[in-house]
Amino acid sequence: MSIQIENLSYKYGQPAGEKVEALQDISCAIAAGDFVGIMGHTGCGKTTLIQLLAGLRAPTSGRIYINGEDINAKGYDRNRLRQTVGVMFQNPEYQLFATTVEKDVAFGLKYSGLRGQEVTARVRWALETMGFDFEKVRNQSPLALSGGEKRRVAIAGVIATRPQILIFDEPIAGLDPYSRENFLQFVTQMNQAGTTIIMVSHNMEALAEYTQHLLVLEKGRLIDAGPTREVFIRLKQRKDGAFGQTAAQKIVTLLAERELKLPPAVVTYGDLLAALKHELTGGGRG
Amino acid sequence: MLVTGKNISFTYDFGGAAFALQDVDITIAQGEFVAILGCNGSGKSTLVKHFNALLQLQQGALKVAQIDVGNTEEIWLLRRLCGMVFQNPDNQFVSSVVEEDIAFGLENYEVPRGEFPARVRSALALVEMDGYEKRAPNSLSGGQKQRVALAGVLALEPEIIIFDEATAMLDPSGRQEVVKIMHKLHKTGKTIIAITHYVEETVAADKIILMHQGRVLACGHPRAILTDLDLMKKAELIPPLPVRLYYDLQQAGVNLSNCPLTNEEFVEAICQFRSKT
Ligand SMILES: Nc1ncnc2c1ncn2[C@@H]1O[C@H](COP(=O)(O)OP(=O)(O)OP(=O)(O)O)[C@@H](O)[C@H]1O
Ligand SMILES: Nc1ncnc2c1ncn2[C@@H]1O[C@H](COP(=O)(O)OP(=O)(O)OP(=O)(O)O)[C@@H](O)[C@H]1O
Ligand SMILES: [Mg+2]
Ligand SMILES: [Mg+2]
């Protein structure tokens, strides 16, 4: 499922009359089967963009096409949009409302055509995928979970419907390291099986290691877009240093100040380890 | 000791067998910077919610600033003494205007009215949210909400400040800012308790409490905890990047003299290694 965004703008109305321009003239394309990361400072418009993609807000101007169809056109089938695009929002805790974890995850499957045992099987799959013991957790109240556990239940609810486009707003905030890796690896598998993934994150390592393309927003504008590695390299070259660099890039900068120059393409942990091995075990000298 | 807990056990599941905390002993000194690390569900939030009596002590003993947390008459004093910023800022807003929301907290704790404007202003300035006084909290982005929630707690000027994943929704520079604020408050003598899943935010703590399955797995200096691969594995955590690099380089035959905790230490160790060979 491809997505086309054309000259998209969005303004929030304020009670005081002034308007917050949350998105300004954004154009980009996301190919079917891509894994796209969205990065940018607090308040730059990431969540707003996702709400527009999910059809929860209508653009102030501009258009969004999913598989060539304008999702805000009159007569566009909203139910189909809901089945095509699965979204996990930033505070998924508020998406949890059923009396048990099982019912909560099953809720999204209401319109899926699955019945009885099929629903149970799918819910089990989703919860187990998110690292839960299904039998242990199925009858618990979603409110009776730790912060990270709630988040994982919310993710299970979104993946259970197996939509063609999966959008996550800060999915790994609050997850412990193992759950983080587990989630990212799972999403990568979904992606390899053809699902288009869009992930907003403040975690530079996660973006660098897992996404294929990056969109960078600043104050409502799209200021960079492209293959992930290239974008990270470009952002590092910005003089203001305003944007997130990976931990590996930060170490490269510190090493450069001490006269040890590593290749500019070092972005991930693996890159850095390989470059250091090469440099320190003789390969880089003489 | 500012906080002394002995044999604290807690279950949400009355009558059941599932313990969220089990036999936890804990001491925190006045002015200490303590980080609590542990995987999801390990009991971190449950533990700190005991400090200001958000959760009632079921078993064991816990004193905070000489106050027995079970003493319900002292509960307001305890809450004013011990401020807490949660992982879900939305739960913390009561008013539809940012400045009123902060003032509401002050009113609750009987701060003199005359002090309100100055306290609200300086708390918002500290979290770099000046200019947002009149906004509705629910019209803010995730990270902005988290900053406002933090300001609400800072305005109360508590002696002990608990950050329960207060940086989770922030961008890298915002996270760095909040960590700086924590250290700034620490320098002024406040006791800081920080829960985070960003392990690099704990390297400068005085002490790390490592939790796992409701128990304290280890407690000690960040260097002792974070460089111990077996311990980290047992806790189901991943050590900071410089530590991982140190061990991975060792595998490749590059032996750095000391295991570094921070990027700066790592770079220093690399430079030393190069000058030796
Ligand atoms: N309901 C709303 N009413 C008015 N303004 C809003 C509303 N929601 C968001 N905004 C404003 O729109 C801008 C973009 O907000 P958005 O939530 O999209 O940011 P974000 O990039 O997701 O930030 P974060 O990383 O903090 O979650 C911000 O300046 C925010 O204050
Ligand atoms: N309100 C509640 N009712 C019942 N059980 C709960 C409740 N809150 C937490 N628990 C359970 O208690 C245990 C400890 O939870 P706690 O919230 O203290 O974990 P945590 O270390 O803060 O985790 P996280 O990193 O996910 O926030 C978990 O097994 C959790 O499922
Ligand atoms: Mg957001
Ligand atoms: Mg917690």
Short mmCIF file of C-alpha atoms in Angstrom, two decimals, chain A residues 14-15 18 20 40-44 46-47 90-94 144 146-152 169-170 173-181 201-205 209 242 244-245 247-248 250-251 254-255 258-261 269 272-273 276-277 279-281 285, chain B residues 38-42 45 87-91 134-136 139 141-145 147 165 168-176 197-200 232-234 236-238 241-246 248-249 252-254 256 263-264 266-268 270-271 273-274 277:
data_model
loop_
_atom_site.label_atom_id
_atom_site.label_comp_id
_atom_site.label_asym_id
_atom_site.label_seq_id
_atom_site.Cartn_x
_atom_site.Cartn_y
_atom_site.Cartn_z
CA GLN A 14 -7.12 27.93 19.40
CA PRO A 15 -9.83 29.23 21.70
CA GLU A 18 -4.57 32.39 17.18
CA VAL A 20 -1.08 26.73 15.57
CA GLY A 40 11.75 15.58 14.93
CA HIS A 41 11.68 17.65 18.07
CA THR A 42 8.85 17.78 20.55
CA GLY A 43 5.94 19.64 19.00
CA CYS A 44 7.19 19.49 15.39
CA LYS A 46 4.67 14.09 14.06
CA THR A 47 1.51 13.04 15.89
CA GLN A 90 1.39 7.97 21.56
CA ASN A 91 -0.50 7.34 24.80
CA PRO A 92 -1.92 3.92 24.06
CA GLU A 93 -2.86 3.57 27.71
CA TYR A 94 -5.98 5.50 26.76
CA ALA A 144 -3.69 -3.71 36.25
CA SER A 146 2.79 -1.78 34.48
CA GLY A 147 3.44 1.10 32.07
CA GLY A 148 5.46 -0.96 29.61
CA GLU A 149 3.03 -3.87 29.78
CA LYS A 150 0.08 -1.62 28.89
CA ARG A 151 2.01 -0.37 25.92
CA ARG A 152 2.68 -3.89 24.74
CA ASP A 169 3.63 6.77 17.41
CA GLU A 170 6.49 6.31 19.88
CA ALA A 173 8.97 4.69 24.72
CA GLY A 174 8.62 2.95 28.06
CA LEU A 175 9.63 -0.48 26.80
CA ASP A 176 12.59 -2.19 28.41
CA PRO A 177 15.55 -3.08 26.15
CA TYR A 178 14.54 -6.68 25.45
CA SER A 179 10.94 -5.75 24.67
CA ARG A 180 12.25 -2.95 22.48
CA GLU A 181 14.39 -5.32 20.41
CA SER A 201 10.43 7.67 17.43
CA HIS A 202 12.77 9.75 19.54
CA ASN A 203 15.08 6.76 19.78
CA MET A 204 17.87 7.41 17.29
CA GLU A 205 19.31 3.90 17.56
CA GLU A 209 19.10 0.30 12.91
CA ALA A 242 20.14 20.50 16.56
CA GLY A 244 19.49 13.69 17.06
CA GLN A 245 22.59 11.75 16.28
CA ALA A 247 25.32 7.24 20.01
CA ALA A 248 27.81 5.86 17.48
CA LYS A 250 28.47 11.06 18.86
CA ILE A 251 31.48 8.87 19.58
CA LEU A 254 34.46 12.90 19.99
CA LEU A 255 37.13 10.71 18.38
CA ARG A 258 41.17 13.59 19.30
CA GLU A 259 42.57 13.12 15.81
CA LEU A 260 41.04 9.74 15.14
CA LYS A 261 39.04 10.01 11.95
CA TYR A 269 26.64 0.34 16.60
CA LEU A 272 31.27 1.79 14.80
CA LEU A 273 32.49 -1.55 16.09
CA LEU A 276 37.17 0.63 15.43
CA LYS A 277 38.30 -2.97 14.93
CA GLU A 279 41.47 1.00 13.01
CA LEU A 280 42.84 -0.63 16.16
CA THR A 281 43.87 -4.07 15.00
CA ARG A 285 47.37 1.74 9.80
CA GLY B 38 14.70 -2.81 35.77
CA CYS B 39 12.65 -4.34 33.00
CA ASN B 40 8.92 -3.87 32.47
CA GLY B 41 6.92 -5.09 35.42
CA SER B 42 9.94 -5.42 37.72
CA SER B 45 6.71 2.21 39.90
CA GLN B 87 5.24 8.31 32.96
CA ASN B 88 1.79 9.39 31.74
CA PRO B 89 1.56 13.16 31.96
CA ASP B 90 -2.12 13.10 30.94
CA ASN B 91 -3.06 11.58 34.27
CA LYS B 134 -2.48 30.06 28.68
CA ARG B 135 -2.52 26.89 26.61
CA ALA B 136 -4.73 23.92 27.34
CA SER B 139 -3.65 20.84 23.17
CA SER B 141 2.25 17.58 22.09
CA GLY B 142 3.35 14.52 24.08
CA GLY B 143 6.71 15.98 25.03
CA GLN B 144 5.27 19.39 25.88
CA LYS B 145 2.80 17.74 28.25
CA ARG B 147 7.45 19.19 30.53
CA GLU B 165 10.13 7.77 33.26
CA ALA B 168 10.13 8.79 27.99
CA MET B 169 8.28 11.06 25.54
CA LEU B 170 11.02 13.62 25.00
CA ASP B 171 13.30 14.09 22.03
CA PRO B 172 17.03 13.58 22.64
CA SER B 173 17.71 17.23 23.45
CA GLY B 174 14.63 17.43 25.68
CA ARG B 175 15.79 14.33 27.46
CA GLN B 176 19.20 15.83 27.98
CA HIS B 197 14.75 2.78 30.49
CA TYR B 198 17.56 4.90 29.05
CA VAL B 199 20.50 3.29 30.75
CA GLU B 200 22.91 6.10 29.80
CA MET B 232 22.80 -7.02 33.51
CA LYS B 233 21.78 -10.19 31.73
CA LYS B 234 20.11 -11.52 34.84
CA GLU B 236 17.28 -8.60 31.36
CA LEU B 237 18.89 -5.28 30.55
CA ILE B 238 21.44 -4.09 28.02
CA LEU B 241 27.02 1.49 24.62
CA PRO B 242 30.62 2.18 25.83
CA VAL B 243 30.44 -0.95 27.99
CA ARG B 244 29.24 -3.05 25.07
CA LEU B 245 31.97 -1.64 22.87
CA TYR B 246 34.59 -2.42 25.51
CA ASP B 248 33.06 -6.47 21.94
CA LEU B 249 36.49 -4.97 21.25
CA ALA B 252 38.49 -8.83 18.83
CA GLY B 253 41.72 -8.65 20.80
CA VAL B 254 41.60 -4.94 21.59
CA LEU B 256 41.27 -1.23 26.70
CA ASN B 263 31.34 8.25 25.74
CA GLU B 264 34.06 10.55 27.05
CA PHE B 266 35.49 5.49 26.06
CA VAL B 267 37.23 7.99 23.80
CA GLU B 268 39.89 8.52 26.45
CA ILE B 270 40.77 4.50 22.89
CA CYS B 271 43.32 7.32 22.80
CA PHE B 273 45.26 2.39 23.69
CA ARG B 274 46.51 4.03 20.52
CA THR B 277 50.62 0.52 20.61
#
